[in-house]
Amino acid sequence: MDPDHGPEPGPAPRDGRPGGLGRGTLLLMSLAAGLSVAGNYFAQPLLDVIGRDLGLSGATAALVVTVAQVGYGLGLLLLVPLGDLLERRRLAVTLCAATAASLTLTASAPNTALLLTGTALTGLASVAAQVVVPFAATLAAPAERGRTMGTVVTGLLLGILLARTAAGLLAEFGGWRTVYWVNAALMLLMAVLLRLKLPALHTTAGLRYPALLRSTLALFGQEPVLRRRAALGALTFAGFSTLWTALTFLLSGPAYGWRESTIGLLGLVGAAGSLAASVGGRLADRGLAHHVTGTAALLLLGSWGLLALGGVGGTGALAALLAGVVTLDLAAHALHISNQNLVYGVRPEARNRLNSAYMTSYFAGGAAGSALTSAVWGAAGWTGVCALGAGLAAAVVAVWTYDRLRPVPPQRPAVPAPRGSYSVPASAASTASR
């Protein structure tokens, strides 16, 4: 029995053989996840040009980013749990199509009201990515779940990190609206391809929507694995947001004096860290999810030492800064995929609710990290930011240490999945003991 995530039967295809995903389908799901979330990040490097085009003040233009975050947070709470209630292919396709429609509204917005409406709806529907990830985990053969999730999450992370770079390039050639038109067309294509390539996957949660939402919150009280991994995720993403919120201030300030276009290219450096999701997933398949977590937690702490050295400017400091960025990104993404791997092993029939609970905590941690960073930067600059990041990383190490030292609870027996069906019955049980 795997001590990290216990026995778990995968969904059996119609011929009764163990489940699995073809490479083409897996890459399609990864691409769909990346394109879904990218729409929430296009505006960040374009706020100035959007503001000039629509006659917005700086504060009003900044609302575009805030509204996208609020929409995404609501989607995590209200829409992702539907994957345990509705047929999952239809839900994923519907959300991709809704994202395309919302991006179209943003692209054609003649005024502030419609721009913010389109942005909010895009954020809400873009949680298609968080429906696709547990969908892929359910379709995967048990021995390949970590690798499968790592591939899809890598696509999602690349979508986040490369959205800013892509937005700058497309806007330079065709204006800011072109960015949204192109993504809308791609999301419509994703909806069609997912409908053609994915199998129908029915669930039997047996709950009405209000009860489904209540049960999502109840999972925190019922599942200690979820509580600990949600805490690790929130602290990790808080540190990740701390870095990327303050980095622009540092690089555009007197120590480096970079232009916005140059700063945007730093996303390409961060993209290298997204490969850790795939590697972390493969190691989780070998029963090493907790070892990945511990190693990543220590790397996370060490990365802030390198980042602190990068605050003075100059060639040597820049090298330390870039090394710190790559190290932190590698650690954060590896930790995230190990978290998801263990959380998804708790209850196969409730994966979307588990994902909703975990990702809401993860997102809340990121929002808190950004808010704290703004205050700390004003009071203590880059030194204070690095102290904040190191403190968050130390908390990650502490939570992981507690997790490893606690007594091992008895494991619940797993119930074999029925053969010959893609359904995931509510009675199926699996454990994530530690």
XYZ file of C-alpha atoms in Angstrom:
434
model
C 0.000 0.000 0.000
C 1.332 3.434 -0.891
C 1.840 5.310 2.385
C 1.352 8.646 0.691
C -2.007 8.187 -0.888
C -3.230 4.683 -0.170
C -4.978 2.352 -2.602
C -7.139 3.936 -5.206
C -8.880 2.267 -8.095
C -8.962 4.303 -11.265
C -12.066 4.529 -13.431
C -12.437 1.476 -15.603
C -13.085 1.958 -19.298
C -15.959 0.145 -20.874
C -13.930 -2.981 -21.437
C -13.097 -3.170 -17.738
C -9.336 -2.657 -18.054
C -7.547 -0.154 -15.791
C -8.096 3.479 -16.727
C -5.589 5.699 -18.484
C -5.186 8.754 -20.684
C -3.671 8.936 -24.154
C -0.834 11.401 -24.635
C -2.821 13.535 -27.083
C -5.821 13.831 -24.753
C -3.563 14.638 -21.811
C -1.801 17.418 -23.725
C -5.181 18.777 -24.833
C -6.354 18.965 -21.225
C -3.082 20.648 -20.251
C -3.480 23.236 -23.017
C -7.113 23.865 -22.093
C -6.131 24.471 -18.450
C -3.396 26.932 -19.436
C -5.552 28.905 -21.855
C -8.418 29.033 -19.349
C -6.424 30.760 -16.623
C -4.378 32.962 -18.978
C -7.331 35.293 -19.521
C -7.081 36.448 -15.908
C -3.505 37.702 -16.346
C -3.493 39.417 -19.740
C -4.496 42.773 -18.289
C -1.566 43.142 -15.876
C 0.977 44.439 -18.420
C -1.735 46.265 -20.415
C -3.360 48.421 -17.738
C -1.763 51.618 -19.015
C -2.815 51.152 -22.639
C -6.320 49.985 -21.642
C -6.663 53.025 -19.422
C -5.645 55.403 -22.215
C -8.001 53.763 -24.727
C -11.057 53.906 -22.469
C -10.134 57.085 -20.597
C -9.717 55.378 -17.213
C -7.849 56.647 -14.202
C -4.999 54.554 -12.863
C -7.095 53.401 -9.898
C -9.997 52.370 -12.140
C -7.708 50.503 -14.515
C -6.225 48.617 -11.563
C -9.733 47.378 -10.751
C -9.485 45.109 -13.800
C -6.976 42.904 -11.948
C -8.998 42.963 -8.719
C -12.249 42.070 -10.463
C -10.574 39.135 -12.232
C -9.347 37.811 -8.877
C -12.769 38.183 -7.255
C -14.452 36.402 -10.171
C -11.977 33.530 -10.012
C -12.417 33.184 -6.252
C -16.202 32.993 -6.629
C -15.800 30.395 -9.355
C -13.659 28.240 -7.061
C -16.332 28.356 -4.372
C -19.491 28.136 -6.468
C -18.672 26.324 -9.727
C -15.840 23.839 -9.135
C -17.912 21.659 -6.723
C -20.394 21.101 -9.568
C -17.937 18.569 -10.972
C -19.170 16.175 -8.268
C -22.780 16.755 -9.281
C -22.874 17.187 -13.063
C -21.435 15.217 -15.964
C -17.859 16.469 -16.044
C -17.219 16.691 -19.768
C -20.315 18.843 -20.228
C -19.280 21.077 -17.325
C -15.745 21.545 -18.682
C -17.015 22.270 -22.209
C -19.646 24.717 -20.930
C -17.123 26.640 -18.849
C -14.666 26.850 -21.771
C -17.424 28.183 -24.030
C -18.487 30.658 -21.327
C -14.883 31.840 -21.014
C -14.789 32.438 -24.778
C -18.002 34.474 -24.613
C -16.725 36.531 -21.662
C -13.418 37.251 -23.391
C -15.382 38.414 -26.438
C -17.319 40.822 -24.233
C -14.048 42.198 -22.831
C -12.492 42.517 -26.283
C -15.422 44.540 -27.600
C -16.078 46.580 -24.445
C -16.699 50.262 -25.315
C -16.739 51.470 -21.699
C -15.639 50.685 -18.155
C -18.832 48.889 -17.104
C -18.671 46.303 -19.863
C -14.911 45.899 -19.477
C -15.270 45.055 -15.783
C -18.299 42.840 -16.443
C -16.423 40.860 -19.066
C -13.395 40.576 -16.793
C -15.468 39.339 -13.843
C -17.290 36.750 -15.977
C -13.991 35.580 -17.468
C -12.578 35.047 -13.988
C -15.706 33.168 -12.936
C -15.701 30.819 -15.940
C -11.934 30.334 -16.072
C -12.186 27.829 -13.225
C -12.656 25.361 -16.087
C -8.969 24.732 -15.398
C -9.828 23.545 -11.889
C -12.447 21.185 -13.315
C -10.017 19.750 -15.865
C -7.314 18.907 -13.275
C -9.435 16.513 -11.130
C -11.074 15.212 -14.336
C -7.638 14.154 -15.577
C -6.768 12.651 -12.174
C -9.937 10.548 -12.271
C -9.377 9.321 -15.820
C -5.731 8.424 -15.134
C -4.605 4.948 -14.165
C -3.802 4.897 -10.406
C -0.071 4.374 -10.955
C 0.045 7.372 -13.306
C -2.107 9.852 -11.407
C 0.782 12.007 -10.230
C 2.367 12.190 -13.686
C -0.992 13.001 -15.246
C -1.757 15.763 -12.761
C 1.762 17.131 -13.103
C 1.359 17.453 -16.867
C -1.989 19.257 -16.620
C -0.811 21.542 -13.803
C 2.336 22.360 -15.801
C 0.088 23.603 -18.612
C -1.937 25.638 -16.127
C 1.162 27.239 -14.619
C 2.632 28.029 -18.022
C -0.646 29.748 -18.883
C -0.283 31.973 -15.819
C 3.404 32.734 -16.294
C 3.412 33.258 -20.061
C 0.145 35.219 -20.281
C 1.918 38.501 -19.533
C 4.578 37.893 -22.181
C 2.006 36.849 -24.797
C -0.179 39.855 -23.976
C 2.701 42.261 -24.540
C 3.625 40.728 -27.892
C 0.060 40.556 -29.246
C -0.796 44.059 -28.032
C 2.263 45.472 -29.770
C 1.084 44.127 -33.125
C -2.682 44.563 -32.896
C -3.635 46.532 -29.802
C -4.862 45.310 -26.422
C -8.197 44.036 -27.789
C -6.381 41.574 -30.066
C -5.136 39.709 -26.989
C -8.685 38.955 -25.892
C -9.987 38.165 -29.387
C -7.247 35.587 -29.902
C -7.830 33.937 -26.534
C -11.584 33.875 -27.121
C -11.077 32.016 -30.402
C -8.682 29.556 -28.753
C -11.085 28.884 -25.871
C -13.916 28.192 -28.318
C -11.622 25.733 -30.092
C -10.832 24.104 -26.725
C -14.547 23.679 -26.022
C -15.039 21.874 -29.339
C -11.977 19.649 -28.933
C -12.792 18.701 -25.344
C -16.302 17.736 -26.431
C -14.883 15.518 -29.175
C -11.948 13.970 -27.314
C -13.002 13.500 -23.682
C -15.226 10.658 -22.454
C -18.423 11.397 -20.600
C -17.841 11.043 -16.858
C -20.878 10.792 -14.621
C -20.783 11.207 -10.866
C -23.235 10.057 -8.219
C -22.739 12.473 -5.337
C -26.484 12.322 -4.654
C -26.637 15.895 -3.320
C -28.538 19.004 -4.296
C -26.494 22.110 -5.013
C -26.897 23.816 -1.571
C -25.961 20.572 0.178
C -23.025 20.189 -2.203
C -21.647 23.566 -1.139
C -22.158 22.752 2.529
C -20.391 19.439 2.100
C -17.422 21.248 0.510
C -16.935 23.314 3.666
C -17.564 20.260 5.840
C -14.598 18.489 4.247
C -12.254 20.727 6.251
C -13.629 19.266 9.466
C -13.722 15.705 8.178
C -10.361 15.353 6.425
C -7.132 16.192 8.306
C -5.098 15.645 5.119
C -7.073 18.449 3.467
C -6.543 20.776 6.432
C -2.792 20.322 6.525
C -2.299 20.431 2.778
C -4.556 23.494 2.464
C -2.400 25.227 5.090
C 0.770 24.288 3.197
C -0.754 25.488 -0.072
C -1.934 28.806 1.384
C 1.458 29.560 2.935
C 3.334 28.547 -0.217
C 1.199 30.646 -2.561
C 1.403 33.569 -0.131
C 5.192 33.446 -0.508
C 4.912 33.057 -4.283
C 2.654 36.134 -4.462
C 5.013 38.025 -2.165
C 7.848 37.563 -4.642
C 5.945 38.411 -7.800
C 4.169 41.397 -6.247
C 7.403 43.014 -5.039
C 9.634 42.031 -7.948
C 8.240 44.708 -10.249
C 8.882 47.368 -7.605
C 12.476 46.218 -7.196
C 13.322 45.899 -10.884
C 11.742 49.196 -11.886
C 13.405 51.026 -8.980
C 16.855 52.597 -8.696
C 18.685 49.287 -8.081
C 17.960 48.054 -11.639
C 15.894 50.652 -13.539
C 14.310 48.147 -15.944
C 11.541 49.048 -18.371
C 8.144 47.333 -18.130
C 8.731 45.303 -21.296
C 11.967 43.888 -19.871
C 10.323 43.072 -16.557
C 7.616 41.155 -18.410
C 10.238 38.843 -19.885
C 11.049 37.641 -16.381
C 7.964 35.452 -16.695
C 10.031 33.292 -19.058
C 12.491 32.680 -16.224
C 9.673 31.744 -13.883
C 8.242 29.397 -16.503
C 11.218 27.094 -16.003
C 9.937 26.420 -12.498
C 6.649 25.072 -13.825
C 8.492 21.946 -14.994
C 8.743 20.977 -11.323
C 5.037 20.138 -11.373
C 5.614 17.317 -13.834
C 8.665 16.002 -11.978
C 6.859 16.236 -8.645
C 3.917 14.304 -10.051
C 6.150 11.480 -11.267
C 7.852 11.241 -7.861
C 4.441 11.122 -6.175
C 3.590 8.091 -8.314
C 6.595 6.384 -6.711
C 5.290 7.072 -3.193
C 7.562 10.046 -2.575
C 5.028 12.865 -2.246
C 6.054 13.651 1.339
C 9.740 13.628 0.448
C 8.953 16.063 -2.385
C 7.110 18.288 0.089
C 10.000 18.342 2.569
C 12.648 19.024 -0.066
C 10.510 21.744 -1.648
C 9.867 23.378 1.738
C 13.598 23.627 2.456
C 14.308 24.967 -1.045
C 11.561 27.526 -0.527
C 13.276 28.756 2.627
C 16.707 28.833 0.987
C 15.446 30.735 -2.047
C 14.789 33.824 0.070
C 18.460 34.002 0.998
C 19.342 34.224 -2.695
C 16.585 36.757 -3.295
C 17.827 38.930 -0.430
C 21.261 39.080 -2.089
C 19.603 40.346 -5.262
C 18.327 43.568 -3.748
C 21.434 45.700 -4.205
C 21.686 45.685 -8.007
C 24.631 44.811 -10.209
C 25.604 41.707 -12.175
C 26.292 39.449 -9.193
C 23.100 40.510 -7.430
C 21.083 39.915 -10.611
C 22.478 36.374 -10.885
C 21.480 35.688 -7.265
C 18.055 37.195 -7.885
C 17.376 35.044 -10.955
C 18.611 31.928 -9.137
C 16.265 32.753 -6.275
C 13.310 33.230 -8.623
C 13.893 29.868 -10.323
C 14.437 28.075 -7.007
C 11.307 29.528 -5.430
C 9.188 28.711 -8.486
C 10.524 25.141 -8.625
C 9.815 24.618 -4.929
C 6.357 26.215 -4.977
C 5.137 24.209 -7.965
C 6.555 20.911 -6.691
C 4.906 21.486 -3.327
C 1.609 22.371 -4.985
C 1.447 19.198 -7.084
C 2.355 16.995 -4.098
C -0.441 18.692 -2.138
C -2.984 18.030 -4.855
C -1.847 14.445 -5.304
C -2.457 13.645 -1.639
C -5.692 15.637 -1.373
C -7.188 13.900 -4.422
C -6.421 10.528 -2.834
C -8.757 11.192 0.102
C -12.129 10.679 -1.602
C -12.303 9.906 -5.326
C -16.044 10.667 -5.441
C -15.463 14.168 -4.006
C -12.425 15.282 -5.983
C -14.000 18.482 -7.293
C -15.177 19.512 -3.828
C -11.748 18.699 -2.413
C -10.166 20.741 -5.191
C -12.562 23.613 -4.508
C -11.695 23.585 -0.795
C -7.954 23.307 -1.400
C -7.760 25.873 -4.203
C -9.907 28.388 -2.310
C -7.419 28.178 0.569
C -4.536 28.396 -1.905
C -6.024 31.462 -3.599
C -6.797 33.138 -0.237
C -3.173 32.663 0.771
C -1.997 34.321 -2.430
C -4.326 37.286 -1.919
C -3.106 37.697 1.668
C 0.512 37.521 0.512
C -0.042 40.274 -2.053
C -1.775 42.520 0.488
C 0.968 42.022 3.095
C 3.678 42.666 0.522
C 2.263 46.047 -0.455
C 2.327 47.155 3.176
C 5.768 45.706 3.920
C 7.335 47.194 0.794
C 6.220 50.678 1.816
C 7.604 50.240 5.331
C 10.794 48.213 4.829
C 11.496 47.795 1.108
C 13.086 44.679 -0.390
C 14.720 43.655 2.898
C 11.347 43.583 4.625
C 9.794 41.654 1.737
C 12.510 38.995 1.949
C 11.985 38.726 5.717
C 8.243 38.253 5.108
C 8.896 35.591 2.462
C 11.380 33.760 4.676
C 8.882 33.796 7.537
C 6.183 32.256 5.328
C 8.661 29.624 4.096
C 9.650 28.811 7.697
C 5.963 28.286 8.476
C 5.772 25.835 5.554
C 8.706 23.877 7.005
C 7.035 23.892 10.435
C 3.710 22.562 9.111
C 5.475 19.830 7.127
C 7.539 18.850 10.200
C 4.394 18.588 12.310
C 2.759 16.481 9.614
C 5.666 14.036 9.598
C 5.926 13.761 13.397
C 2.240 13.227 14.168
C 0.965 9.686 14.914
C -0.192 7.698 11.883
C -4.001 7.192 11.984
C -5.529 3.834 11.015
C -6.376 3.584 7.325
C -9.859 3.059 6.025
C -10.335 0.133 3.668
C -10.786 1.010 0.020
C -13.890 -0.145 -1.806
C -13.176 -1.423 -5.334
C -14.667 0.633 -8.141
C -17.394 -1.045 -10.234
C -16.230 -2.456 -13.538
C -17.455 -1.480 -16.947
C -18.450 2.115 -16.190
C -16.948 5.583 -16.180
C -19.076 6.544 -13.191
C -17.400 7.390 -9.883
C -19.718 6.088 -7.138
C -20.104 7.997 -3.910
C -19.354 4.821 -1.974
C -15.846 4.496 -3.406
C -13.291 5.312 -0.740
C -9.608 5.916 -0.738
C -7.203 7.268 1.830
C -4.299 9.614 2.122
C -2.953 8.475 5.466
C -0.018 10.820 5.621
